[in-house]
PDB file of C-alpha atoms and ligand atoms in Angstrom:
ATOM      1  CA  MET S   1       0.069   0.047  -0.061  1.00 34.00           C
ATOM      2  CA  SER S   2       1.498   3.475  -0.809  1.00 36.00           C
ATOM      3  CA  ALA S   3       1.629   6.083   1.826  1.00 38.00           C
ATOM      4  CA  CYS S   4      -1.558   7.717   0.667  1.00 36.00           C
ATOM      5  CA  GLY S   5      -3.670   4.585   0.909  1.00 38.00           C
ATOM      6  CA  GLY S   6      -4.261   3.468  -2.761  1.00 41.00           C
ATOM      7  CA  PRO S   7      -2.673   0.328  -3.884  1.00 48.00           C
ATOM      8  CA  LYS S   8       0.913   0.809  -5.229  1.00 47.00           C
ATOM      9  CA  ILE S   9       1.273  -0.775  -8.626  1.00 51.00           C
ATOM     10  CA  LYS S  10       4.330  -3.036  -8.855  1.00 61.00           C
ATOM     11  CA  SER S  11       5.984  -2.038 -12.016  1.00 86.00           C
ATOM     12  CA  GLU S  12       9.355  -1.063 -13.396  1.00 96.00           C
ATOM     13  CA  LEU S  13       9.782   2.475 -14.646  1.00 96.00           C
ATOM     14  CA  ARG S  14      12.537   3.202 -17.210  1.00 98.00           C
ATOM     15  CA  VAL S  15      13.073   6.856 -17.905  1.00 98.00           C
ATOM     16  CA  PHE S  16      15.243   8.074 -20.810  1.00 98.00           C
ATOM     17  CA  GLU S  17      16.590  11.426 -21.750  1.00 98.00           C
ATOM     18  CA  SER S  18      15.249  11.121 -25.199  1.00 97.00           C
ATOM     19  CA  ALA S  19      12.891   9.136 -27.434  1.00 97.00           C
ATOM     20  CA  ASP S  20      15.938   7.770 -29.334  1.00 98.00           C
ATOM     21  CA  GLU S  21      17.459   6.323 -26.103  1.00 98.00           C
ATOM     22  CA  LEU S  22      13.977   4.835 -25.200  1.00 98.00           C
ATOM     23  CA  ALA S  23      13.884   3.257 -28.713  1.00 98.00           C
ATOM     24  CA  THR S  24      17.340   1.713 -28.225  1.00 98.00           C
ATOM     25  CA  ASP S  25      16.369   0.076 -24.985  1.00 98.00           C
ATOM     26  CA  LEU S  26      12.924  -0.998 -26.121  1.00 98.00           C
ATOM     27  CA  ALA S  27      14.411  -2.927 -29.067  1.00 98.00           C
ATOM     28  CA  GLU S  28      16.809  -4.683 -26.680  1.00 98.00           C
ATOM     29  CA  TYR S  29      13.998  -5.495 -24.205  1.00 98.00           C
ATOM     30  CA  ILE S  30      11.715  -6.961 -27.075  1.00 98.00           C
ATOM     31  CA  SER S  31      14.707  -8.845 -28.490  1.00 98.00           C
ATOM     32  CA  GLN S  32      15.397 -10.478 -25.045  1.00 98.00           C
ATOM     33  CA  LEU S  33      11.823 -11.401 -24.453  1.00 98.00           C
ATOM     34  CA  SER S  34      11.730 -12.971 -28.006  1.00 98.00           C
ATOM     35  CA  GLU S  35      14.842 -14.883 -27.331  1.00 98.00           C
ATOM     36  CA  ASN S  36      13.551 -16.173 -23.938  1.00 98.00           C
ATOM     37  CA  SER S  37      10.060 -17.072 -25.302  1.00 98.00           C
ATOM     38  CA  VAL S  38      11.485 -18.870 -28.430  1.00 98.00           C
ATOM     39  CA  LYS S  39      13.898 -20.860 -26.136  1.00 98.00           C
ATOM     40  CA  GLU S  40      11.045 -21.690 -23.603  1.00 97.00           C
ATOM     41  CA  ARG S  41       8.126 -22.268 -25.898  1.00 97.00           C
ATOM     42  CA  GLY S  42       9.386 -22.278 -29.512  1.00 98.00           C
ATOM     43  CA  CYS S  43       7.566 -19.141 -30.501  1.00 98.00           C
ATOM     44  CA  PHE S  44       7.097 -15.424 -29.527  1.00 98.00           C
ATOM     45  CA  THR S  45       3.574 -13.970 -29.395  1.00 98.00           C
ATOM     46  CA  ILE S  46       3.344 -10.201 -29.519  1.00 99.00           C
ATOM     47  CA  ALA S  47       0.402  -7.942 -29.429  1.00 99.00           C
ATOM     48  CA  LEU S  48       0.827  -4.323 -30.717  1.00 98.00           C
ATOM     49  CA  SER S  49      -1.038  -1.107 -30.340  1.00 98.00           C
ATOM     50  CA  GLY S  50      -1.103   1.912 -32.663  1.00 97.00           C
ATOM     51  CA  GLY S  51       0.299   5.422 -32.367  1.00 97.00           C
ATOM     52  CA  SER S  52       3.883   6.476 -31.842  1.00 98.00           C
ATOM     53  CA  LEU S  53       4.753   3.019 -30.332  1.00 98.00           C
ATOM     54  CA  ILE S  54       5.355   1.555 -33.764  1.00 98.00           C
ATOM     55  CA  SER S  55       8.014   4.060 -34.798  1.00 98.00           C
ATOM     56  CA  LEU S  56       9.626   3.768 -31.348  1.00 98.00           C
ATOM     57  CA  MET S  57      10.013   0.009 -32.126  1.00 98.00           C
ATOM     58  CA  GLY S  58      11.894   0.901 -35.336  1.00 97.00           C
ATOM     59  CA  LYS S  59      15.379  -0.110 -34.071  1.00 98.00           C
ATOM     60  CA  LEU S  60      14.250  -3.673 -34.125  1.00 98.00           C
ATOM     61  CA  CYS S  61      14.529  -3.540 -37.938  1.00 98.00           C
ATOM     62  CA  GLU S  62      18.213  -2.484 -37.774  1.00 98.00           C
ATOM     63  CA  ALA S  63      21.445  -4.287 -36.872  1.00 97.00           C
ATOM     64  CA  PRO S  64      21.980  -6.287 -34.859  1.00 98.00           C
ATOM     65  CA  TYR S  65      18.262  -7.324 -34.445  1.00 98.00           C
ATOM     66  CA  ASP S  66      17.519  -7.720 -38.091  1.00 97.00           C
ATOM     67  CA  LYS S  67      19.940 -10.578 -38.169  1.00 97.00           C
ATOM     68  CA  THR S  68      19.784 -11.878 -34.505  1.00 98.00           C
ATOM     69  CA  VAL S  69      16.027 -12.099 -33.807  1.00 98.00           C
ATOM     70  CA  ASP S  70      14.455 -15.422 -34.807  1.00 98.00           C
ATOM     71  CA  TRP S  71      11.747 -13.671 -36.836  1.00 98.00           C
ATOM     72  CA  THR S  72      10.148 -16.903 -38.194  1.00 98.00           C
ATOM     73  CA  LYS S  73       9.105 -17.746 -34.664  1.00 98.00           C
ATOM     74  CA  TRP S  74       7.065 -14.392 -34.262  1.00 98.00           C
ATOM     75  CA  PHE S  75       3.319 -14.394 -34.133  1.00 98.00           C
ATOM     76  CA  VAL S  76       1.933 -10.765 -34.400  1.00 98.00           C
ATOM     77  CA  PHE S  77      -1.375  -9.570 -33.115  1.00 99.00           C
ATOM     78  CA  TRP S  78      -2.939  -6.210 -32.537  1.00 98.00           C
ATOM     79  CA  ALA S  79      -4.255  -5.256 -28.908  1.00 98.00           C
ATOM     80  CA  ASP S  80      -6.367  -2.842 -30.645  1.00 98.00           C
ATOM     81  CA  GLU S  81      -7.370  -1.863 -34.280  1.00 98.00           C
ATOM     82  CA  ARG S  82      -9.458   0.637 -36.005  1.00 98.00           C
ATOM     83  CA  ALA S  83     -12.336  -0.642 -38.083  1.00 98.00           C
ATOM     84  CA  VAL S  84     -11.109   0.731 -41.273  1.00 98.00           C
ATOM     85  CA  ALA S  85      -9.728  -0.840 -44.488  1.00 98.00           C
ATOM     86  CA  LYS S  86      -6.256  -2.288 -43.835  1.00 98.00           C
ATOM     87  CA  ASN S  87      -4.809   0.072 -46.501  1.00 98.00           C
ATOM     88  CA  HIS S  88      -6.584   3.147 -44.866  1.00 98.00           C
ATOM     89  CA  ILE S  89      -4.303   5.793 -43.387  1.00 98.00           C
ATOM     90  CA  ASP S  90      -5.978   5.148 -39.936  1.00 98.00           C
ATOM     91  CA  SER S  91      -5.258   1.341 -39.897  1.00 98.00           C
ATOM     92  CA  ASN S  92      -2.862   0.120 -37.237  1.00 98.00           C
ATOM     93  CA  TYR S  93      -2.182  -2.870 -39.561  1.00 98.00           C
ATOM     94  CA  LYS S  94      -1.031  -0.381 -42.360  1.00 98.00           C
ATOM     95  CA  LEU S  95       1.082   1.674 -39.835  1.00 98.00           C
ATOM     96  CA  THR S  96       2.689  -1.538 -38.606  1.00 98.00           C
ATOM     97  CA  LYS S  97       3.212  -2.958 -42.150  1.00 98.00           C
ATOM     98  CA  ASP S  98       4.814   0.247 -43.403  1.00 98.00           C
ATOM     99  CA  LEU S  99       7.095   0.911 -40.472  1.00 98.00           C
ATOM    100  CA  PHE S 100       7.850  -2.596 -39.266  1.00 98.00           C
ATOM    101  CA  LEU S 101       6.430  -5.742 -40.863  1.00 98.00           C
ATOM    102  CA  SER S 102       7.729  -4.734 -44.456  1.00 98.00           C
ATOM    103  CA  LYS S 103      11.219  -4.566 -42.960  1.00 98.00           C
ATOM    104  CA  VAL S 104      11.562  -7.819 -41.140  1.00 98.00           C
ATOM    105  CA  PRO S 105      10.943 -11.497 -42.342  1.00 98.00           C
ATOM    106  CA  ILE S 106       7.949 -12.362 -40.324  1.00 98.00           C
ATOM    107  CA  LEU S 107       5.871 -14.887 -42.138  1.00 98.00           C
ATOM    108  CA  ASN S 108       2.485 -13.472 -43.444  1.00 98.00           C
ATOM    109  CA  SER S 109       0.668 -16.525 -42.073  1.00 98.00           C
ATOM    110  CA  HIS S 110       1.891 -15.537 -38.490  1.00 98.00           C
ATOM    111  CA  VAL S 111       0.418 -12.109 -38.716  1.00 98.00           C
ATOM    112  CA  PHE S 112      -3.079 -12.024 -37.390  1.00 98.00           C
ATOM    113  CA  SER S 113      -4.975  -8.775 -38.550  1.00 98.00           C
ATOM    114  CA  ILE S 114      -8.704  -8.061 -38.362  1.00 98.00           C
ATOM    115  CA  ASN S 115     -11.150  -8.887 -41.127  1.00 98.00           C
ATOM    116  CA  ASP S 116     -11.857  -5.371 -42.596  1.00 98.00           C
ATOM    117  CA  ASN S 117     -14.719  -6.649 -44.760  1.00 98.00           C
ATOM    118  CA  VAL S 118     -17.266  -7.125 -41.947  1.00 98.00           C
ATOM    119  CA  THR S 119     -18.885  -5.000 -39.301  1.00 98.00           C
ATOM    120  CA  VAL S 120     -16.829  -3.957 -36.237  1.00 98.00           C
ATOM    121  CA  GLY S 121     -18.772  -6.397 -34.069  1.00 98.00           C
ATOM    122  CA  ASP S 122     -18.224  -9.338 -36.388  1.00 98.00           C
ATOM    123  CA  ALA S 123     -14.516  -8.313 -36.784  1.00 98.00           C
ATOM    124  CA  ALA S 124     -14.208  -8.528 -32.954  1.00 98.00           C
ATOM    125  CA  ALA S 125     -15.891 -11.811 -32.737  1.00 98.00           C
ATOM    126  CA  GLU S 126     -13.791 -13.318 -35.601  1.00 98.00           C
ATOM    127  CA  TYR S 127     -10.567 -11.895 -34.015  1.00 98.00           C
ATOM    128  CA  GLU S 128     -11.366 -13.589 -30.747  1.00 98.00           C
ATOM    129  CA  PHE S 129     -12.237 -16.891 -32.473  1.00 98.00           C
ATOM    130  CA  ALA S 130      -8.848 -16.816 -34.226  1.00 98.00           C
ATOM    131  CA  ILE S 131      -7.152 -16.317 -30.981  1.00 98.00           C
ATOM    132  CA  ARG S 132      -9.105 -19.077 -29.350  1.00 98.00           C
ATOM    133  CA  GLN S 133      -7.895 -21.536 -32.046  1.00 98.00           C
ATOM    134  CA  LEU S 134      -4.300 -20.538 -31.396  1.00 98.00           C
ATOM    135  CA  VAL S 135      -4.736 -20.990 -27.646  1.00 98.00           C
ATOM    136  CA  LYS S 136      -6.198 -24.359 -28.259  1.00 97.00           C
ATOM    137  CA  ILE S 137      -2.976 -25.450 -30.118  1.00 97.00           C
ATOM    138  CA  ARG S 138      -0.891 -23.616 -27.578  1.00 96.00           C
ATOM    139  CA  THR S 139       0.664 -21.281 -30.064  1.00 97.00           C
ATOM    140  CA  VAL S 140      -0.545 -18.603 -27.729  1.00 98.00           C
ATOM    141  CA  GLY S 141      -0.163 -19.570 -24.114  1.00 97.00           C
ATOM    142  CA  VAL S 142      -2.940 -19.840 -21.609  1.00 97.00           C
ATOM    143  CA  SER S 143      -3.199 -18.025 -18.242  1.00 96.00           C
ATOM    144  CA  GLU S 144      -3.082 -20.629 -15.206  1.00 90.00           C
ATOM    145  CA  SER S 145      -5.506 -18.337 -13.255  1.00 88.00           C
ATOM    146  CA  ASN S 146      -8.345 -17.643 -15.797  1.00 90.00           C
ATOM    147  CA  ASP S 147      -7.986 -19.468 -19.114  1.00 92.00           C
ATOM    148  CA  CYS S 148      -7.314 -16.096 -20.839  1.00 97.00           C
ATOM    149  CA  PRO S 149      -4.689 -16.046 -23.621  1.00 98.00           C
ATOM    150  CA  LYS S 150      -1.238 -15.398 -22.273  1.00 98.00           C
ATOM    151  CA  PHE S 151       0.688 -13.378 -24.839  1.00 98.00           C
ATOM    152  CA  ASP S 152       4.397 -13.207 -24.338  1.00 98.00           C
ATOM    153  CA  LEU S 153       4.320  -9.440 -24.742  1.00 98.00           C
ATOM    154  CA  ILE S 154       1.622  -6.856 -25.168  1.00 98.00           C
ATOM    155  CA  LEU S 155       3.001  -3.403 -26.165  1.00 98.00           C
ATOM    156  CA  LEU S 156       0.675  -0.568 -25.272  1.00 98.00           C
ATOM    157  CA  GLY S 157       0.768   3.239 -25.928  1.00 98.00           C
ATOM    158  CA  MET S 158      -1.116   5.516 -23.594  1.00 98.00           C
ATOM    159  CA  GLY S 159      -3.203   8.550 -24.452  1.00 98.00           C
ATOM    160  CA  PRO S 160      -3.099  11.901 -22.500  1.00 98.00           C
ATOM    161  CA  ASP S 161      -6.390  10.730 -21.032  1.00 98.00           C
ATOM    162  CA  GLY S 162      -4.748   7.464 -19.744  1.00 98.00           C
ATOM    163  CA  HIS S 163      -6.475   5.268 -22.426  1.00 98.00           C
ATOM    164  CA  VAL S 164      -4.701   2.089 -23.460  1.00 98.00           C
ATOM    165  CA  ALA S 165      -5.360  -0.007 -26.526  1.00 98.00           C
ATOM    166  CA  SER S 166      -8.905   1.272 -27.263  1.00 98.00           C
ATOM    167  CA  LEU S 167     -10.165   1.241 -23.705  1.00 98.00           C
ATOM    168  CA  PHE S 168     -11.044   4.746 -22.822  1.00 98.00           C
ATOM    169  CA  PRO S 169     -11.878   6.396 -19.621  1.00 98.00           C
ATOM    170  CA  HIS S 170     -15.205   5.414 -18.012  1.00 98.00           C
ATOM    171  CA  HIS S 171     -16.091   3.048 -21.006  1.00 98.00           C
ATOM    172  CA  PRO S 172     -18.281   0.065 -20.242  1.00 98.00           C
ATOM    173  CA  ALA S 173     -15.644  -2.069 -22.106  1.00 98.00           C
ATOM    174  CA  LEU S 174     -13.394  -1.667 -19.010  1.00 98.00           C
ATOM    175  CA  GLU S 175     -15.825  -3.751 -16.974  1.00 98.00           C
ATOM    176  CA  LEU S 176     -15.850  -6.818 -19.414  1.00 98.00           C
ATOM    177  CA  LYS S 177     -14.681  -9.985 -17.680  1.00 97.00           C
ATOM    178  CA  GLU S 178     -15.549 -12.790 -20.096  1.00 97.00           C
ATOM    179  CA  GLU S 179     -14.758 -11.395 -23.489  1.00 98.00           C
ATOM    180  CA  TRP S 180     -11.257 -11.471 -24.809  1.00 98.00           C
ATOM    181  CA  VAL S 181     -11.883  -9.031 -27.611  1.00 98.00           C
ATOM    182  CA  THR S 182     -14.515  -6.425 -27.767  1.00 98.00           C
ATOM    183  CA  TYR S 183     -15.482  -3.458 -30.001  1.00 98.00           C
ATOM    184  CA  ILE S 184     -16.530   0.139 -29.501  1.00 98.00           C
ATOM    185  CA  THR S 185     -18.318   2.564 -31.767  1.00 98.00           C
ATOM    186  CA  ASP S 186     -17.825   5.810 -29.743  1.00 98.00           C
ATOM    187  CA  SER S 187     -14.034   6.168 -29.466  1.00 98.00           C
ATOM    188  CA  PRO S 188     -13.250   9.632 -28.355  1.00 98.00           C
ATOM    189  CA  LYS S 189     -10.003   9.329 -30.288  1.00 98.00           C
ATOM    190  CA  PRO S 190     -10.922   9.062 -34.017  1.00 98.00           C
ATOM    191  CA  PRO S 191     -11.874   6.891 -35.805  1.00 98.00           C
ATOM    192  CA  PRO S 192     -14.878   5.975 -33.723  1.00 98.00           C
ATOM    193  CA  GLU S 193     -15.106   2.176 -34.483  1.00 98.00           C
ATOM    194  CA  ARG S 194     -12.360  -0.006 -33.059  1.00 98.00           C
ATOM    195  CA  ILE S 195     -11.773  -3.503 -31.711  1.00 98.00           C
ATOM    196  CA  THR S 196      -9.754  -3.847 -28.594  1.00 98.00           C
ATOM    197  CA  PHE S 197      -8.358  -6.532 -26.167  1.00 99.00           C
ATOM    198  CA  THR S 198     -10.151  -6.474 -22.867  1.00 98.00           C
ATOM    199  CA  LEU S 199      -8.425  -5.908 -19.524  1.00 98.00           C
ATOM    200  CA  PRO S 200      -8.502  -9.638 -18.548  1.00 98.00           C
ATOM    201  CA  VAL S 201      -6.464 -10.413 -21.727  1.00 98.00           C
ATOM    202  CA  ILE S 202      -4.004  -7.535 -21.193  1.00 98.00           C
ATOM    203  CA  ASN S 203      -3.566  -8.420 -17.552  1.00 98.00           C
ATOM    204  CA  SER S 204      -2.917 -12.065 -18.413  1.00 98.00           C
ATOM    205  CA  ALA S 205       0.086 -11.322 -20.475  1.00 98.00           C
ATOM    206  CA  SER S 206       3.573 -12.541 -19.397  1.00 97.00           C
ATOM    207  CA  ASN S 207       4.949  -9.111 -20.084  1.00 98.00           C
ATOM    208  CA  VAL S 208       3.249  -5.662 -20.753  1.00 98.00           C
ATOM    209  CA  ALA S 209       5.293  -2.688 -21.856  1.00 98.00           C
ATOM    210  CA  MET S 210       3.657   0.721 -21.647  1.00 98.00           C
ATOM    211  CA  VAL S 211       5.378   3.312 -23.847  1.00 98.00           C
ATOM    212  CA  ALA S 212       4.641   6.951 -23.302  1.00 98.00           C
ATOM    213  CA  VAL S 213       6.647   9.938 -24.735  1.00 98.00           C
ATOM    214  CA  GLY S 214       5.837  13.694 -24.353  1.00 98.00           C
ATOM    215  CA  GLU S 215       4.785  16.301 -21.964  1.00 98.00           C
ATOM    216  CA  GLU S 216       1.068  15.751 -22.686  1.00 98.00           C
ATOM    217  CA  LYS S 217       1.332  12.133 -21.188  1.00 98.00           C
ATOM    218  CA  ALA S 218       2.986  13.262 -17.899  1.00 98.00           C
ATOM    219  CA  THR S 219      -0.139  13.707 -15.760  1.00 96.00           C
ATOM    220  CA  ALA S 220      -1.619  10.375 -16.914  1.00 97.00           C
ATOM    221  CA  VAL S 221       1.782   8.648 -16.227  1.00 97.00           C
ATOM    222  CA  HIS S 222       1.934  10.058 -12.719  1.00 95.00           C
ATOM    223  CA  LEU S 223      -1.741   9.149 -11.987  1.00 93.00           C
ATOM    224  CA  ALA S 224      -1.283   5.686 -13.466  1.00 94.00           C
ATOM    225  CA  THR S 225       1.886   4.775 -11.477  1.00 92.00           C
ATOM    226  CA  ALA S 226       1.443   6.571  -8.233  1.00 87.00           C
ATOM    227  CA  GLY S 227      -0.468   5.388  -5.104  1.00 73.00           C
ATOM    228  CA  THR S 228      -3.759   7.542  -4.830  1.00 68.00           C
ATOM    229  CA  GLY S 229      -6.524   8.151  -2.393  1.00 67.00           C
ATOM    230  CA  GLU S 230      -8.867   5.333  -1.456  1.00 68.00           C
ATOM    231  CA  ASN S 231     -11.666   6.899  -3.644  1.00 77.00           C
ATOM    232  CA  PHE S 232      -9.568   7.206  -6.788  1.00 81.00           C
ATOM    233  CA  ASP S 233     -11.764   5.964  -9.602  1.00 87.00           C
ATOM    234  CA  ALA S 234      -9.363   3.749 -11.646  1.00 86.00           C
ATOM    235  CA  SER S 235     -11.755   3.646 -14.525  1.00 94.00           C
ATOM    236  CA  SER S 236     -11.087   7.269 -15.026  1.00 95.00           C
ATOM    237  CA  LEU S 237      -7.583   6.329 -15.990  1.00 96.00           C
ATOM    238  CA  PRO S 238      -7.465   2.906 -17.781  1.00 98.00           C
ATOM    239  CA  ALA S 239      -3.724   2.718 -17.746  1.00 97.00           C
ATOM    240  CA  ARG S 240      -3.947   2.295 -14.028  1.00 95.00           C
ATOM    241  CA  MET S 241      -6.052  -0.778 -14.572  1.00 96.00           C
ATOM    242  CA  VAL S 242      -3.169  -2.508 -16.274  1.00 97.00           C
ATOM    243  CA  GLN S 243      -1.866  -4.708 -13.439  1.00 96.00           C
ATOM    244  CA  PRO S 244      -0.661  -8.002 -14.896  1.00 96.00           C
ATOM    245  CA  THR S 245      -1.911 -10.767 -12.697  1.00 95.00           C
ATOM    246  CA  ASP S 246       1.423 -12.799 -12.797  1.00 91.00           C
ATOM    247  CA  GLY S 247       3.296 -10.896 -15.520  1.00 95.00           C
ATOM    248  CA  LYS S 248       5.636  -8.009 -15.520  1.00 97.00           C
ATOM    249  CA  LEU S 249       4.800  -4.346 -16.408  1.00 97.00           C
ATOM    250  CA  VAL S 250       7.590  -2.156 -17.556  1.00 98.00           C
ATOM    251  CA  TRP S 251       6.970   1.553 -18.441  1.00 98.00           C
ATOM    252  CA  PHE S 252       9.163   3.110 -21.115  1.00 98.00           C
ATOM    253  CA  LEU S 253       9.087   6.912 -20.588  1.00 98.00           C
ATOM    254  CA  ASP S 254      11.050   9.884 -21.924  1.00 98.00           C
ATOM    255  CA  SER S 255      11.930  12.597 -19.450  1.00 97.00           C
ATOM    256  CA  THR S 256       9.081  14.788 -20.462  1.00 98.00           C
ATOM    257  CA  ALA S 257       6.470  12.021 -19.919  1.00 98.00           C
ATOM    258  CA  ALA S 258       8.091  11.358 -16.510  1.00 97.00           C
ATOM    259  CA  SER S 259       8.302  14.990 -15.641  1.00 96.00           C
ATOM    260  CA  VAL S 260       5.680  14.962 -12.892  1.00 93.00           C
ATOM    261  CA  LEU S 261       6.585  11.495 -11.369  1.00 90.00           C
ATOM    262  CA  ASP S 262       6.810  11.333  -7.524  1.00 71.00           C
ATOM    263  CA  VAL S 263      10.397  10.391  -6.487  1.00 59.00           C
ATOM    264  CA  SER S 264       8.892   7.613  -4.519  1.00 54.00           C
ATOM    265  CA  ASN S 265       7.576   6.121  -7.713  1.00 50.00           C
ATOM    266  CA  GLY S 266      10.959   5.003  -8.757  1.00 49.00           C
ATOM    267  CA  SER S 267      11.382   1.557 -10.318  1.00 46.00           C
ATOM    268  CA  SER S 268       9.863  -1.079  -7.983  1.00 40.00           C
ATOM    269  CA  GLY S 269      11.144  -3.952 -10.099  1.00 36.00           C
TER     270      GLY S 269
HETATM  271  O1  LIG L 301      -5.051   2.725 -32.060  1.00 66.01           O
HETATM  272  C1  LIG L 301      -4.722   3.525 -31.102  1.00 66.01           C
HETATM  273  O2  LIG L 301      -5.180   4.704 -31.268  1.00 66.01           O
HETATM  274  C2  LIG L 301      -3.747   3.244 -30.124  1.00 66.01           C
HETATM  275  O3  LIG L 301      -3.648   1.952 -29.910  1.00 66.01           O
HETATM  276  C3  LIG L 301      -3.854   4.043 -28.871  1.00 66.01           C
HETATM  277  O4  LIG L 301      -4.016   3.327 -27.699  1.00 66.01           O
HETATM  278  C4  LIG L 301      -2.448   4.709 -28.807  1.00 66.01           C
HETATM  279  O5  LIG L 301      -1.527   3.736 -28.469  1.00 66.01           O
HETATM  280  C5  LIG L 301      -2.426   5.792 -27.816  1.00 66.01           C
HETATM  281  O6  LIG L 301      -3.485   6.758 -28.236  1.00 66.01           O
HETATM  282  C6  LIG L 301      -1.180   6.565 -27.725  1.00 66.01           C
HETATM  283  O7  LIG L 301      -0.849   7.045 -29.055  1.00 66.01           O
HETATM  284  P1  LIG L 301       0.395   8.098 -29.292  1.00 66.01           P
HETATM  285  O8  LIG L 301       1.622   7.241 -28.642  1.00 66.01           O
HETATM  286  O9  LIG L 301       0.544   8.208 -30.760  1.00 66.01           O
HETATM  287  O10 LIG L 301       0.085   9.246 -28.454  1.00 66.01           O
END
C-alpha cells in the first residue's frame, strides 16, 4: 500500500533522456523477450497497439536485431485496431506494415490482423475466435488463473487521458470480464469504431510494456503509477487498470512524460 492509501502498482519504470534512447532500450527489451520465449516455448507472441509506439520499435529492424532475432518464430497480433480498411491511413495494420512488418521477415501466415470486410462487431468476434484456435493448439499460451490467452508481450501506448489500446476512460468495455476481444463505436479518439483486447487479456500477458513519450502524457503517467487516495476511480484512467496478474509491467518513458513522477515512484522492479 502506498503512503496515501491507494494500492501501489508493482511496475518497473524506465526513464530516458530522449525518445531515441528509449527506442534503443525498447528494441533490446523486445529482443530479449523474444529470445527467452523462443527458447522456452518455440515461439514469441506479441500484440501491438497503434500510435507512436510503432516508430519507437523501429530499431528492431536495424542491426543487430535484423539478423539476430528469430523472426520466423514471431506471431503478431493487435491489442487494438481501427475498423477501417487495412490500406486506410488510420489502420494500425497499415502503420505496422509500413514501419515494421515490411522490414523484417515475419511470415505473413503468422500475422493476425482483423477482417476489414465485416462489421466492427463481427470483426471483434472473428478476432477472438482466431485467438481461441491458437490458444487451443498452444501457439498462444494460456493463463493458469483464468484461461485467458497469455501473450508473451503486449505493447501498449497511452493517451493523454490514460487510455490504453482502445479502452477509454469510464467506458463500459473496461468492465468486461468474459470477452477477450470487444468493440467500441464511440471512441473519443478518431476513428470511432475499433476492436480492442479487454483488460483480462491485457492483464494475463507474461509481459506488458507501456510506452509513453511527451509532456502531454505526464499527468496520466503520474496518476497511473502513483499510489492515490482510497476513492480514486481507476476507470477514469484505464492505464492504472493495467496490472498483470502474474506478468511483468515495464514503463518506457522519456523525461518529459516522466516529468511529474513522484520520486517515491521509482522503479519497483
Ligand atoms: O489505435 C490507437 O489509437 C492506439 O492503440 C492508442 O491506444 C495509442 O496507443 C494511444 O492513443 C497513444 O498514441 P500516441 O503514442 O501516438 O500518443
